[in-house]
PDB file of C-alpha atoms in Angstrom:
ATOM      1  CA  UNK A   1      85.291 132.290  87.629  1.00 79.00           C
ATOM      2  CA  UNK A   2      87.705 133.595  85.021  1.00 91.00           C
ATOM      3  CA  UNK A   3      87.888 132.380  81.373  1.00 93.00           C
ATOM      4  CA  UNK A   4      90.998 130.559  82.419  1.00 95.00           C
ATOM      5  CA  UNK A   5      89.189 128.522  85.043  1.00 94.00           C
ATOM      6  CA  UNK A   6      86.085 127.794  82.917  1.00 94.00           C
ATOM      7  CA  UNK A   7      87.478 127.360  79.443  1.00 95.00           C
ATOM      8  CA  UNK A   8      91.255 127.184  79.185  1.00 96.00           C
ATOM      9  CA  UNK A   9      91.991 125.014  82.228  1.00 97.00           C
ATOM     10  CA  UNK A  10      89.392 122.262  81.335  1.00 97.00           C
ATOM     11  CA  UNK A  11      90.804 122.128  77.817  1.00 97.00           C
ATOM     12  CA  UNK A  12      94.371 121.888  79.113  1.00 97.00           C
ATOM     13  CA  UNK A  13      93.355 119.115  81.524  1.00 97.00           C
ATOM     14  CA  UNK A  14      91.809 116.979  78.850  1.00 97.00           C
ATOM     15  CA  UNK A  15      94.663 117.503  76.348  1.00 97.00           C
ATOM     16  CA  UNK A  16      97.536 116.957  78.801  1.00 97.00           C
ATOM     17  CA  UNK A  17      95.873 113.985  80.430  1.00 97.00           C
ATOM     18  CA  UNK A  18      95.324 112.292  77.049  1.00 97.00           C
ATOM     19  CA  UNK A  19      98.930 113.026  75.968  1.00 97.00           C
ATOM     20  CA  UNK A  20     100.267 111.752  79.291  1.00 96.00           C
ATOM     21  CA  UNK A  21      98.309 108.515  79.072  1.00 96.00           C
ATOM     22  CA  UNK A  22      99.613 107.909  75.593  1.00 96.00           C
ATOM     23  CA  UNK A  23     103.224 108.794  76.446  1.00 97.00           C
ATOM     24  CA  UNK A  24     103.099 106.884  79.742  1.00 96.00           C
ATOM     25  CA  UNK A  25     101.268 103.801  78.491  1.00 96.00           C
ATOM     26  CA  UNK A  26     104.399 101.754  78.672  1.00 96.00           C
ATOM     27  CA  UNK A  27     104.673 102.683  82.279  1.00 96.00           C
ATOM     28  CA  UNK A  28     101.188 101.568  83.036  1.00 95.00           C
ATOM     29  CA  UNK A  29     101.778  98.226  81.244  1.00 95.00           C
ATOM     30  CA  UNK A  30     105.080  97.815  83.191  1.00 96.00           C
ATOM     31  CA  UNK A  31     103.442  98.399  86.574  1.00 95.00           C
ATOM     32  CA  UNK A  32     100.508  96.089  85.761  1.00 95.00           C
ATOM     33  CA  UNK A  33     103.142  93.462  84.645  1.00 95.00           C
ATOM     34  CA  UNK A  34     104.964  93.662  87.944  1.00 94.00           C
ATOM     35  CA  UNK A  35     101.725  93.336  89.835  1.00 93.00           C
ATOM     36  CA  UNK A  36     100.941  90.185  87.729  1.00 93.00           C
ATOM     37  CA  UNK A  37     104.390  88.581  88.177  1.00 93.00           C
ATOM     38  CA  UNK A  38     104.181  89.279  91.918  1.00 87.00           C
ATOM     39  CA  UNK A  39     100.749  87.691  92.017  1.00 83.00           C
ATOM     40  CA  UNK A  40      99.458  90.852  93.614  1.00 84.00           C
ATOM     41  CA  UNK A  41      95.831  91.438  92.769  1.00 86.00           C
ATOM     42  CA  UNK A  42      93.836  93.603  92.186  1.00 91.00           C
ATOM     43  CA  UNK A  43      95.913  96.245  90.363  1.00 92.00           C
ATOM     44  CA  UNK A  44      93.747  99.174  91.123  1.00 94.00           C
ATOM     45  CA  UNK A  45      92.367 100.802  94.335  1.00 94.00           C
ATOM     46  CA  UNK A  46      88.901 102.279  93.594  1.00 95.00           C
ATOM     47  CA  UNK A  47      87.363 104.477  96.166  1.00 95.00           C
ATOM     48  CA  UNK A  48      84.418 106.843  96.346  1.00 97.00           C
ATOM     49  CA  UNK A  49      85.472 110.545  96.645  1.00 97.00           C
ATOM     50  CA  UNK A  50      83.841 113.966  96.811  1.00 97.00           C
ATOM     51  CA  UNK A  51      84.201 115.984  93.624  1.00 97.00           C
ATOM     52  CA  UNK A  52      83.090 119.400  92.352  1.00 96.00           C
ATOM     53  CA  UNK A  53      79.813 120.702  93.897  1.00 95.00           C
ATOM     54  CA  UNK A  54      79.849 117.619  96.180  1.00 94.00           C
ATOM     55  CA  UNK A  55      79.302 115.093  93.435  1.00 97.00           C
ATOM     56  CA  UNK A  56      80.570 111.621  94.254  1.00 97.00           C
ATOM     57  CA  UNK A  57      82.861 109.800  91.861  1.00 97.00           C
ATOM     58  CA  UNK A  58      85.199 106.839  91.867  1.00 97.00           C
ATOM     59  CA  UNK A  59      88.844 107.628  92.113  1.00 97.00           C
ATOM     60  CA  UNK A  60      91.410 105.313  90.625  1.00 97.00           C
ATOM     61  CA  UNK A  61      94.917 104.627  91.986  1.00 96.00           C
ATOM     62  CA  UNK A  62      97.351 101.791  91.746  1.00 96.00           C
ATOM     63  CA  UNK A  63      96.920  99.652  94.865  1.00 94.00           C
ATOM     64  CA  UNK A  64      99.609 100.262  97.453  1.00 92.00           C
ATOM     65  CA  UNK A  65      98.421  98.078 100.328  1.00 91.00           C
ATOM     66  CA  UNK A  66      97.518  94.389 100.436  1.00 87.00           C
ATOM     67  CA  UNK A  67      93.744  93.850 100.469  1.00 83.00           C
ATOM     68  CA  UNK A  68      93.936  91.682 103.566  1.00 82.00           C
ATOM     69  CA  UNK A  69      95.750  91.958 106.874  1.00 81.00           C
ATOM     70  CA  UNK A  70      95.042  92.915 110.497  1.00 79.00           C
ATOM     71  CA  UNK A  71      97.659  95.726 110.804  1.00 84.00           C
ATOM     72  CA  UNK A  72      99.081  98.310 108.467  1.00 83.00           C
ATOM     73  CA  UNK A  73     102.460  96.548 108.724  1.00 81.00           C
ATOM     74  CA  UNK A  74     100.877  93.291 107.439  1.00 84.00           C
ATOM     75  CA  UNK A  75      99.226  95.051 104.576  1.00 89.00           C
ATOM     76  CA  UNK A  76     102.297  96.825 103.216  1.00 88.00           C
ATOM     77  CA  UNK A  77     104.283  95.320 100.332  1.00 89.00           C
ATOM     78  CA  UNK A  78     107.357  96.408  98.400  1.00 90.00           C
ATOM     79  CA  UNK A  79     105.623  97.445  95.188  1.00 91.00           C
ATOM     80  CA  UNK A  80     103.127  99.536  97.104  1.00 91.00           C
ATOM     81  CA  UNK A  81     105.765 101.297  99.060  1.00 91.00           C
ATOM     82  CA  UNK A  82     107.678 102.099  95.775  1.00 92.00           C
ATOM     83  CA  UNK A  83     104.580 103.366  94.009  1.00 93.00           C
ATOM     84  CA  UNK A  84     103.607 105.594  96.937  1.00 91.00           C
ATOM     85  CA  UNK A  85     107.152 106.977  97.459  1.00 88.00           C
ATOM     86  CA  UNK A  86     107.404 107.902  93.769  1.00 90.00           C
ATOM     87  CA  UNK A  87     103.708 109.039  93.483  1.00 90.00           C
ATOM     88  CA  UNK A  88     103.299 106.613  90.598  1.00 94.00           C
ATOM     89  CA  UNK A  89     100.220 105.224  92.350  1.00 95.00           C
ATOM     90  CA  UNK A  90      98.473 108.440  91.332  1.00 95.00           C
ATOM     91  CA  UNK A  91      98.859 107.779  87.575  1.00 96.00           C
ATOM     92  CA  UNK A  92      95.472 106.135  87.013  1.00 97.00           C
ATOM     93  CA  UNK A  93      93.836 109.426  88.126  1.00 97.00           C
ATOM     94  CA  UNK A  94      94.607 110.661  84.638  1.00 97.00           C
ATOM     95  CA  UNK A  95      91.543 108.556  83.652  1.00 97.00           C
ATOM     96  CA  UNK A  96      89.533 110.561  86.201  1.00 98.00           C
ATOM     97  CA  UNK A  97      90.753 113.745  84.517  1.00 98.00           C
ATOM     98  CA  UNK A  98      89.723 112.484  81.030  1.00 97.00           C
ATOM     99  CA  UNK A  99      86.290 111.617  82.431  1.00 97.00           C
ATOM    100  CA  UNK A 100      85.952 115.199  83.661  1.00 96.00           C
ATOM    101  CA  UNK A 101      85.737 114.195  87.260  1.00 97.00           C
ATOM    102  CA  UNK A 102      89.120 115.685  88.240  1.00 98.00           C
ATOM    103  CA  UNK A 103      91.638 118.313  87.167  1.00 98.00           C
ATOM    104  CA  UNK A 104      95.415 118.020  86.965  1.00 97.00           C
ATOM    105  CA  UNK A 105      95.633 120.756  89.630  1.00 98.00           C
ATOM    106  CA  UNK A 106      93.197 121.368  92.420  1.00 97.00           C
ATOM    107  CA  UNK A 107      92.334 120.406  96.059  1.00 97.00           C
ATOM    108  CA  UNK A 108      92.926 116.683  96.634  1.00 96.00           C
ATOM    109  CA  UNK A 109      89.653 114.667  96.484  1.00 96.00           C
ATOM    110  CA  UNK A 110      88.677 113.508 100.021  1.00 96.00           C
ATOM    111  CA  UNK A 111      86.712 110.471 101.189  1.00 95.00           C
ATOM    112  CA  UNK A 112      82.971 110.921 101.072  1.00 96.00           C
ATOM    113  CA  UNK A 113      82.554 110.514 104.826  1.00 95.00           C
ATOM    114  CA  UNK A 114      84.514 113.745 105.408  1.00 95.00           C
ATOM    115  CA  UNK A 115      81.830 115.867 103.679  1.00 94.00           C
ATOM    116  CA  UNK A 116      79.429 115.832 106.632  1.00 93.00           C
ATOM    117  CA  UNK A 117      82.227 116.838 109.009  1.00 94.00           C
ATOM    118  CA  UNK A 118      83.212 119.952 107.088  1.00 94.00           C
ATOM    119  CA  UNK A 119      82.101 123.497 107.890  1.00 94.00           C
ATOM    120  CA  UNK A 120      80.517 125.660 105.181  1.00 94.00           C
ATOM    121  CA  UNK A 121      83.788 127.453 104.734  1.00 95.00           C
ATOM    122  CA  UNK A 122      85.763 124.225 104.346  1.00 94.00           C
ATOM    123  CA  UNK A 123      83.261 122.976 101.710  1.00 95.00           C
ATOM    124  CA  UNK A 124      84.237 125.937  99.461  1.00 95.00           C
ATOM    125  CA  UNK A 125      87.014 123.657  98.188  1.00 96.00           C
ATOM    126  CA  UNK A 126      84.337 121.826  96.242  1.00 96.00           C
ATOM    127  CA  UNK A 127      83.643 124.862  93.983  1.00 96.00           C
ATOM    128  CA  UNK A 128      86.344 123.478  91.683  1.00 97.00           C
ATOM    129  CA  UNK A 129      87.304 120.010  90.508  1.00 97.00           C
ATOM    130  CA  UNK A 130      89.638 118.060  92.780  1.00 98.00           C
ATOM    131  CA  UNK A 131      93.212 117.628  91.456  1.00 97.00           C
ATOM    132  CA  UNK A 132      95.976 115.189  91.230  1.00 97.00           C
ATOM    133  CA  UNK A 133      98.311 117.777  92.839  1.00 96.00           C
ATOM    134  CA  UNK A 134      97.391 121.040  94.500  1.00 96.00           C
ATOM    135  CA  UNK A 135      98.391 124.084  96.553  1.00 96.00           C
ATOM    136  CA  UNK A 136      98.186 122.206  99.856  1.00 95.00           C
ATOM    137  CA  UNK A 137     100.271 119.294  98.478  1.00 93.00           C
ATOM    138  CA  UNK A 138     103.133 121.523  97.516  1.00 94.00           C
ATOM    139  CA  UNK A 139     102.994 123.477 100.718  1.00 93.00           C
ATOM    140  CA  UNK A 140     103.372 120.720 103.313  1.00 86.00           C
ATOM    141  CA  UNK A 141     101.126 117.895 102.231  1.00 80.00           C
ATOM    142  CA  UNK A 142     100.856 115.506 105.145  1.00 78.00           C
ATOM    143  CA  UNK A 143     103.150 117.520 107.320  1.00 83.00           C
ATOM    144  CA  UNK A 144     100.523 120.252 107.927  1.00 90.00           C
ATOM    145  CA  UNK A 145      97.242 120.212 109.875  1.00 91.00           C
ATOM    146  CA  UNK A 146      93.832 119.696 108.365  1.00 93.00           C
ATOM    147  CA  UNK A 147      93.093 123.372 109.235  1.00 93.00           C
ATOM    148  CA  UNK A 148      96.032 124.537 107.177  1.00 95.00           C
ATOM    149  CA  UNK A 149      95.133 122.207 104.324  1.00 94.00           C
ATOM    150  CA  UNK A 150      91.633 123.595 104.041  1.00 95.00           C
ATOM    151  CA  UNK A 151      92.970 127.182 104.202  1.00 96.00           C
ATOM    152  CA  UNK A 152      95.402 126.454 101.379  1.00 96.00           C
ATOM    153  CA  UNK A 153      92.584 124.776  99.333  1.00 97.00           C
ATOM    154  CA  UNK A 154      90.325 127.788  99.701  1.00 96.00           C
ATOM    155  CA  UNK A 155      93.190 130.073  98.819  1.00 97.00           C
ATOM    156  CA  UNK A 156      93.478 128.128  95.524  1.00 97.00           C
ATOM    157  CA  UNK A 157      89.793 128.349  94.789  1.00 97.00           C
ATOM    158  CA  UNK A 158      89.832 132.151  95.288  1.00 96.00           C
ATOM    159  CA  UNK A 159      93.028 132.782  93.366  1.00 96.00           C
ATOM    160  CA  UNK A 160      92.955 130.175  90.605  1.00 97.00           C
ATOM    161  CA  UNK A 161      95.053 131.287  87.653  1.00 96.00           C
ATOM    162  CA  UNK A 162      97.506 130.041  84.997  1.00 96.00           C
ATOM    163  CA  UNK A 163     100.417 131.531  87.033  1.00 97.00           C
ATOM    164  CA  UNK A 164      99.354 129.738  90.211  1.00 97.00           C
ATOM    165  CA  UNK A 165      98.832 126.419  88.334  1.00 97.00           C
ATOM    166  CA  UNK A 166     102.265 126.761  86.760  1.00 96.00           C
ATOM    167  CA  UNK A 167     103.820 127.447  90.142  1.00 97.00           C
ATOM    168  CA  UNK A 168     102.145 124.340  91.520  1.00 97.00           C
ATOM    169  CA  UNK A 169     103.401 122.217  88.594  1.00 96.00           C
ATOM    170  CA  UNK A 170     106.915 123.554  89.159  1.00 95.00           C
ATOM    171  CA  UNK A 171     106.762 122.851  92.965  1.00 95.00           C
ATOM    172  CA  UNK A 172     105.373 119.380  92.304  1.00 93.00           C
ATOM    173  CA  UNK A 173     108.217 118.463  90.026  1.00 91.00           C
ATOM    174  CA  UNK A 174     110.665 119.784  92.666  1.00 91.00           C
ATOM    175  CA  UNK A 175     109.030 117.520  95.355  1.00 88.00           C
ATOM    176  CA  UNK A 176     109.133 114.516  93.073  1.00 87.00           C
ATOM    177  CA  UNK A 177     112.875 114.965  92.403  1.00 86.00           C
ATOM    178  CA  UNK A 178     113.610 115.519  96.002  1.00 82.00           C
ATOM    179  CA  UNK A 179     112.728 111.909  96.845  1.00 71.00           C
ATOM    180  CA  UNK A 180     111.520 112.785 100.347  1.00 72.00           C
ATOM    181  CA  UNK A 181     110.446 109.993 102.565  1.00 71.00           C
ATOM    182  CA  UNK A 182     106.850 109.058 102.087  1.00 71.00           C
ATOM    183  CA  UNK A 183     104.713 109.654 105.183  1.00 67.00           C
ATOM    184  CA  UNK A 184     101.312 109.454 103.588  1.00 75.00           C
ATOM    185  CA  UNK A 185     100.259 106.445 105.609  1.00 77.00           C
ATOM    186  CA  UNK A 186     100.791 108.509 108.849  1.00 75.00           C
ATOM    187  CA  UNK A 187      98.190 111.012 107.912  1.00 80.00           C
ATOM    188  CA  UNK A 188      95.538 111.342 110.699  1.00 87.00           C
ATOM    189  CA  UNK A 189      91.917 111.085 109.551  1.00 89.00           C
ATOM    190  CA  UNK A 190      89.837 114.285 109.483  1.00 91.00           C
ATOM    191  CA  UNK A 191      87.381 114.334 112.388  1.00 89.00           C
ATOM    192  CA  UNK A 192      85.943 117.796 111.999  1.00 85.00           C
ATOM    193  CA  UNK A 193      87.257 118.847 115.363  1.00 77.00           C
ATOM    194  CA  UNK A 194      90.797 119.957 114.369  1.00 67.00           C
ATOM    195  CA  UNK A 195      91.769 123.428 115.450  1.00 56.00           C
ATOM    196  CA  UNK A 196      95.444 123.154 114.491  1.00 45.00           C
TER     197      UNK A 196
END
């Protein structure tokens, strides 16, 4: 690992996450207020995910589905759809960055149950901290196969640099401003058998 990856990047992560939480505190309060006025509880979705070196941590997001319901359609609600479409549901992950469990940029943290399904090569993604955004997210996100996602994750791990991180930030901003239709709920779960 380069000095950027081991020293500069963690420092940037902590500093930028702290500043973002301070600057966006009004937005956190507003979103929680809307949840409260809509009588939609709980505010947060907390889920175990796999982090660096396979360590398990609790990921925080604003909840985008109702806690109860038999079908996906029944569990959807307007605020959740809005938060997911604008990626505002990801904001609480800044707390994970402050706690040292995540980075601003890196492979997306996956559910714990996926770990046993991964090959040794796919597990290389866990050599770095998972990120709020990453190389796979700006190069297709849910429109590409799991095989392609893992290949892009491993590319990031092998080529991590300030220039690559800056490119990902730029592409992330472009995607956010494009207001593309959210298709995250259509993502097929990883089964370990995907070839394409």
